[in-house]
mmCIF file of C-alpha atoms in Angstrom:
data_model
loop_
_atom_site.group_PDB
_atom_site.id
_atom_site.type_symbol
_atom_site.label_atom_id
_atom_site.label_comp_id
_atom_site.label_asym_id
_atom_site.label_seq_id
_atom_site.Cartn_x
_atom_site.Cartn_y
_atom_site.Cartn_z
ATOM 1 C CA GLY P 127 161.518 71.146 44.517
ATOM 2 C CA ASP P 128 159.185 69.805 41.514
ATOM 3 C CA SER P 129 155.897 70.887 41.602
ATOM 4 C CA VAL P 130 152.465 70.617 39.579
ATOM 5 C CA THR P 131 149.912 73.418 39.244
ATOM 6 C CA GLN P 132 146.488 72.826 37.908
ATOM 7 C CA MET P 133 143.479 74.878 37.172
ATOM 8 C CA GLU P 134 141.026 74.833 40.086
ATOM 9 C CA GLY P 135 137.438 73.413 39.522
ATOM 10 C CA PRO P 136 134.934 72.473 39.321
ATOM 11 C CA VAL P 137 134.812 72.603 35.826
ATOM 12 C CA THR P 138 131.298 72.333 34.695
ATOM 13 C CA LEU P 139 130.284 71.916 30.848
ATOM 14 C CA SER P 140 127.606 70.623 28.780
ATOM 15 C CA GLU P 141 127.630 67.513 26.664
ATOM 16 C CA GLU P 142 129.492 67.623 23.630
ATOM 17 C CA ALA P 143 131.426 70.936 24.714
ATOM 18 C CA CYS P 144 135.311 71.112 24.542
ATOM 19 C CA LEU P 145 137.354 70.760 27.358
ATOM 20 C CA THR P 146 140.612 71.780 28.350
ATOM 21 C CA ILE P 147 142.235 71.655 31.657
ATOM 22 C CA ASN P 148 145.316 73.380 32.162
ATOM 23 C CA CYS P 149 148.672 72.042 33.834
ATOM 24 C CA THR P 150 152.035 73.663 34.214
ATOM 25 C CA TYR P 151 154.970 71.864 35.837
ATOM 26 C CA THR P 152 158.340 72.808 37.203
ATOM 27 C CA ALA P 153 161.026 70.156 37.280
ATOM 28 C CA THR P 154 164.999 70.040 37.849
ATOM 29 C CA GLY P 155 165.433 67.256 35.504
ATOM 30 C CA TYR P 156 163.730 65.675 32.353
ATOM 31 C CA PRO P 157 160.193 64.182 33.894
ATOM 32 C CA SER P 158 157.400 62.237 32.460
ATOM 33 C CA LEU P 159 154.036 63.571 32.538
ATOM 34 C CA PHE P 160 150.694 62.078 33.346
ATOM 35 C CA TRP P 161 147.304 62.354 33.627
ATOM 36 C CA TYR P 162 145.152 60.302 35.936
ATOM 37 C CA VAL P 163 141.267 60.034 36.395
ATOM 38 C CA GLN P 164 139.635 59.538 39.503
ATOM 39 C CA TYR P 165 135.987 58.347 39.196
ATOM 40 C CA PRO P 166 133.649 58.959 41.988
ATOM 41 C CA GLY P 167 134.309 56.497 44.477
ATOM 42 C CA GLU P 168 137.304 54.588 43.036
ATOM 43 C CA GLY P 169 140.917 54.873 42.869
ATOM 44 C CA LEU P 170 143.032 56.764 40.438
ATOM 45 C CA GLN P 171 143.750 55.388 36.887
ATOM 46 C CA LEU P 172 146.125 56.230 34.621
ATOM 47 C CA LEU P 173 144.479 58.256 31.756
ATOM 48 C CA LEU P 174 147.529 59.240 29.157
ATOM 49 C CA LYS P 175 150.984 59.625 29.684
ATOM 50 C CA ALA P 176 154.059 61.567 27.535
ATOM 51 C CA THR P 177 157.778 60.599 28.361
ATOM 52 C CA LYS P 178 159.487 63.131 26.485
ATOM 53 C CA ALA P 179 159.252 66.523 24.665
ATOM 54 C CA ASP P 180 157.036 66.991 22.320
ATOM 55 C CA ASP P 181 155.383 63.519 23.021
ATOM 56 C CA LYS P 182 151.170 63.384 22.585
ATOM 57 C CA GLY P 183 149.601 61.113 24.912
ATOM 58 C CA SER P 184 146.272 60.033 24.018
ATOM 59 C CA ASN P 185 143.594 57.906 25.261
ATOM 60 C CA LYS P 186 139.627 57.674 25.176
ATOM 61 C CA GLY P 187 139.637 60.971 22.958
ATOM 62 C CA PHE P 188 141.463 62.621 25.546
ATOM 63 C CA GLU P 189 145.049 64.288 24.442
ATOM 64 C CA ALA P 190 147.762 65.923 26.239
ATOM 65 C CA THR P 191 151.203 67.211 24.373
ATOM 66 C CA TYR P 192 154.423 67.464 26.354
ATOM 67 C CA ARG P 193 155.595 71.090 25.920
ATOM 68 C CA LYS P 194 159.102 71.687 27.608
ATOM 69 C CA GLU P 195 159.233 75.321 26.281
ATOM 70 C CA THR P 196 156.083 76.385 28.300
ATOM 71 C CA THR P 197 156.551 73.279 30.939
ATOM 72 C CA SER P 198 152.984 72.626 30.287
ATOM 73 C CA PHE P 199 150.836 69.401 29.719
ATOM 74 C CA HIS P 200 147.222 70.554 29.457
ATOM 75 C CA LEU P 201 144.350 68.001 28.859
ATOM 76 C CA GLU P 202 142.132 68.538 26.062
ATOM 77 C CA LYS P 203 138.949 66.770 24.702
ATOM 78 C CA GLY P 204 136.725 67.861 21.569
ATOM 79 C CA SER P 205 133.505 66.611 22.748
ATOM 80 C CA VAL P 206 133.014 65.315 26.381
ATOM 81 C CA GLN P 207 130.434 62.930 27.558
ATOM 82 C CA VAL P 208 128.470 62.821 30.761
ATOM 83 C CA SER P 209 130.399 59.847 31.674
ATOM 84 C CA ASP P 210 133.781 61.937 31.672
ATOM 85 C CA SER P 211 132.847 63.116 34.776
ATOM 86 C CA ALA P 212 135.362 62.982 37.302
ATOM 87 C CA VAL P 213 138.558 64.198 39.056
ATOM 88 C CA TYR P 214 141.509 64.723 36.902
ATOM 89 C CA PHE P 215 144.904 64.987 38.186
ATOM 90 C CA CYS P 216 148.283 66.038 36.068
ATOM 91 C CA ALA P 217 151.363 64.272 37.531
ATOM 92 C CA LEU P 218 154.803 64.413 37.030
ATOM 93 C CA SER P 219 157.718 61.768 37.873
ATOM 94 C CA ASP P 220 161.151 62.505 38.099
ATOM 95 C CA GLN P 221 164.297 61.223 39.289
ATOM 96 C CA THR P 222 165.147 62.360 43.108
ATOM 97 C CA GLY P 223 167.856 60.679 44.903
ATOM 98 C CA GLY P 224 167.701 57.588 42.713
ATOM 99 C CA SER P 225 163.732 57.170 43.551
ATOM 100 C CA TYR P 226 161.137 58.096 41.391
ATOM 101 C CA ILE P 227 158.739 59.874 43.390
ATOM 102 C CA PRO P 228 155.711 61.313 41.580
ATOM 103 C CA THR P 229 154.416 64.734 42.133
ATOM 104 C CA PHE P 230 150.562 65.476 41.832
ATOM 105 C CA GLY P 231 148.687 68.343 41.019
ATOM 106 C CA ARG P 232 145.606 69.113 43.278
ATOM 107 C CA GLY P 233 143.040 67.544 40.921
ATOM 108 C CA THR P 234 140.356 69.516 38.934
ATOM 109 C CA SER P 235 136.608 68.343 39.228
ATOM 110 C CA LEU P 236 134.738 67.999 35.817
ATOM 111 C CA ILE P 237 131.168 67.757 35.927
ATOM 112 C CA VAL P 238 129.394 67.291 32.695
ATOM 113 C CA HIS P 239 125.633 67.972 32.151
ATOM 114 C CA PRO P 240 123.420 66.528 29.721
ATOM 115 C CA ASN V 73 145.117 39.563 38.201
ATOM 116 C CA ALA V 74 143.581 41.563 40.921
ATOM 117 C CA GLY V 75 146.032 44.506 40.727
ATOM 118 C CA VAL V 76 146.277 46.469 44.068
ATOM 119 C CA THR V 77 144.023 45.446 46.736
ATOM 120 C CA GLN V 78 143.128 47.293 49.993
ATOM 121 C CA THR V 79 141.454 46.318 52.979
ATOM 122 C CA PRO V 80 139.339 47.769 54.759
ATOM 123 C CA LYS V 81 137.067 49.745 52.433
ATOM 124 C CA PHE V 82 135.594 51.367 55.189
ATOM 125 C CA GLN V 83 136.583 51.953 58.984
ATOM 126 C CA VAL V 84 135.393 54.130 61.931
ATOM 127 C CA LEU V 85 137.580 54.629 64.777
ATOM 128 C CA LYS V 86 137.714 56.342 68.191
ATOM 129 C CA THR V 87 140.172 58.780 68.823
ATOM 130 C CA GLY V 88 143.089 56.889 70.487
ATOM 131 C CA GLN V 89 142.216 53.621 68.589
ATOM 132 C CA SER V 90 144.837 51.551 66.600
ATOM 133 C CA MET V 91 144.265 50.172 63.129
ATOM 134 C CA THR V 92 146.385 48.802 60.277
ATOM 135 C CA LEU V 93 145.519 49.404 56.722
ATOM 136 C CA GLN V 94 146.241 46.525 54.357
ATOM 137 C CA CYS V 95 147.661 46.623 50.779
ATOM 138 C CA ALA V 96 148.708 43.943 48.482
ATOM 139 C CA GLN V 97 149.752 44.012 44.726
ATOM 140 C CA ASP V 98 150.168 40.810 42.298
ATOM 141 C CA MET V 99 152.110 42.908 39.388
ATOM 142 C CA ASN V 100 155.598 41.958 40.944
ATOM 143 C CA HIS V 101 156.132 45.599 41.331
ATOM 144 C CA ASN V 102 158.977 47.086 43.214
ATOM 145 C CA SER V 103 157.949 50.316 44.804
ATOM 146 C CA MET V 104 154.723 50.952 46.620
ATOM 147 C CA TYR V 105 153.108 54.148 48.301
ATOM 148 C CA TRP V 106 150.579 55.446 50.667
ATOM 149 C CA TYR V 107 148.598 58.420 50.113
ATOM 150 C CA ARG V 108 145.951 60.192 51.979
ATOM 151 C CA GLN V 109 143.610 62.239 49.815
ATOM 152 C CA ASP V 110 141.715 65.387 51.695
ATOM 153 C CA PRO V 111 139.279 67.743 50.102
ATOM 154 C CA GLY V 112 141.211 70.583 48.048
ATOM 155 C CA MET V 113 144.511 68.892 49.232
ATOM 156 C CA GLY V 114 145.048 66.548 46.331
ATOM 157 C CA LEU V 115 147.067 63.464 47.058
ATOM 158 C CA ARG V 116 149.974 63.761 49.786
ATOM 159 C CA LEU V 117 152.511 61.291 50.128
ATOM 160 C CA ILE V 118 152.860 59.511 53.518
ATOM 161 C CA TYR V 119 155.462 56.850 53.331
ATOM 162 C CA TYR V 120 156.912 54.888 50.400
ATOM 163 C CA SER V 121 158.989 51.835 49.699
ATOM 164 C CA ALA V 122 161.096 51.609 46.950
ATOM 165 C CA SER V 123 162.180 48.307 47.015
ATOM 166 C CA GLU V 124 161.367 45.020 49.488
ATOM 167 C CA GLY V 125 163.220 46.194 52.817
ATOM 168 C CA THR V 126 163.203 49.734 52.216
ATOM 169 C CA THR V 127 160.724 52.268 53.601
ATOM 170 C CA ASP V 128 160.968 56.318 53.589
ATOM 171 C CA LYS V 129 158.917 59.079 55.072
ATOM 172 C CA GLY V 130 157.055 61.253 52.477
ATOM 173 C CA GLU V 131 155.290 64.664 52.801
ATOM 174 C CA VAL V 132 153.165 63.787 55.688
ATOM 175 C CA PRO V 133 154.373 60.852 57.862
ATOM 176 C CA ASN V 134 153.435 61.870 61.718
ATOM 177 C CA GLY V 135 151.241 59.508 63.104
ATOM 178 C CA TYR V 136 151.939 56.793 60.730
ATOM 179 C CA ASN V 137 154.396 53.698 60.649
ATOM 180 C CA VAL V 138 154.543 51.464 57.768
ATOM 181 C CA SER V 139 155.842 47.861 57.107
ATOM 182 C CA ARG V 140 156.919 46.354 54.015
ATOM 183 C CA LEU V 141 156.120 42.771 54.716
ATOM 184 C CA ASN V 142 157.377 41.253 51.587
ATOM 185 C CA LYS V 143 157.465 42.350 48.087
ATOM 186 C CA ARG V 144 153.626 42.106 47.731
ATOM 187 C CA GLU V 145 152.329 43.507 50.629
ATOM 188 C CA PHE V 146 152.760 47.104 52.286
ATOM 189 C CA SER V 147 150.883 48.084 55.330
ATOM 190 C CA LEU V 148 150.042 51.223 56.873
ATOM 191 C CA ARG V 149 149.487 51.467 60.988
ATOM 192 C CA LEU V 150 147.985 54.478 62.674
ATOM 193 C CA GLU V 151 149.058 53.827 66.418
ATOM 194 C CA SER V 152 146.618 56.267 68.203
ATOM 195 C CA ALA V 153 144.152 57.618 65.736
ATOM 196 C CA ALA V 154 143.118 61.404 65.699
ATOM 197 C CA PRO V 155 140.256 63.206 64.054
ATOM 198 C CA SER V 156 143.068 65.061 61.809
ATOM 199 C CA GLN V 157 143.672 61.462 60.313
ATOM 200 C CA THR V 158 140.210 61.301 58.789
ATOM 201 C CA SER V 159 140.565 60.684 55.296
ATOM 202 C CA VAL V 160 140.600 58.574 51.989
ATOM 203 C CA TYR V 161 143.883 56.517 52.008
ATOM 204 C CA PHE V 162 145.071 55.122 49.138
ATOM 205 C CA CYS V 163 147.862 52.520 48.037
ATOM 206 C CA ALA V 164 149.685 52.600 44.905
ATOM 207 C CA SER V 165 152.385 50.255 43.233
ATOM 208 C CA ARG V 166 154.656 51.202 40.470
ATOM 209 C CA VAL V 167 157.321 49.035 38.376
ATOM 210 C CA THR V 168 160.798 50.840 38.988
ATOM 211 C CA GLY V 169 163.168 50.467 35.997
ATOM 212 C CA THR V 170 165.445 52.987 34.871
ATOM 213 C CA GLY V 171 163.528 55.687 33.789
ATOM 214 C CA SER V 172 160.798 57.965 35.031
ATOM 215 C CA TYR V 173 158.125 56.729 32.762
ATOM 216 C CA ASN V 174 156.398 54.057 34.348
ATOM 217 C CA GLU V 175 152.779 54.804 35.705
ATOM 218 C CA GLN V 176 151.653 53.899 39.387
ATOM 219 C CA PHE V 177 148.617 51.619 39.845
ATOM 220 C CA PHE V 178 146.175 52.763 42.881
ATOM 221 C CA GLY V 179 143.965 50.478 44.940
ATOM 222 C CA PRO V 180 140.134 51.600 45.437
ATOM 223 C CA GLY V 181 141.308 53.432 48.793
ATOM 224 C CA THR V 182 140.087 52.926 52.665
ATOM 225 C CA ARG V 183 137.690 55.437 53.709
ATOM 226 C CA LEU V 184 138.661 56.223 57.298
ATOM 227 C CA THR V 185 136.675 58.186 59.907
ATOM 228 C CA VAL V 186 138.158 58.835 63.466
ATOM 229 C CA LEU V 187 135.445 60.352 65.994
#
């Protein structure tokens, strides 16, 4: 079956540091890939997505590139802010028996200090 | 446009009590989902409804039932709550098209404690 593996957290950074959160996946078909963000006390919300190989998703200074050859979708940001402190989930969506059931990673907590 | 709404936001139950978690979406989405989130476990799918009138089990359905009341509403029922059901519950919805590229929209969550 499909699976998503994320680096374990927490990731602790100082403000303005560079961020990379690794995500790799296994899928039987041609999935779409997503990064969701969960701020404290809230539900998940879409951060960015990519729907085919070599696509780059970007939003709020975050980027991720769909790498089919390495089955990866790593999240990057050049300069993090305290307000980026949250839990980040990598996910994929693939067709299984006619239903698109998303598969999520376990989440990576990011803590940014001033 | 409220998106996905959930009620209640917080609930404390005693073991053996029953309750229903309500979820509604106003985006005319076909698919709806119930997840639970536990520390270190990420999101686990309890039940989903691909379209109005259909429901299917997810990864952790034991102890839960669901009802897709209409296109807007998808409720989750705990018939006899157990401490192992202490968790944060999220409802989500999604447009179902011909591709896998549509994202999910999540509600704010219900924080449930079973004593």
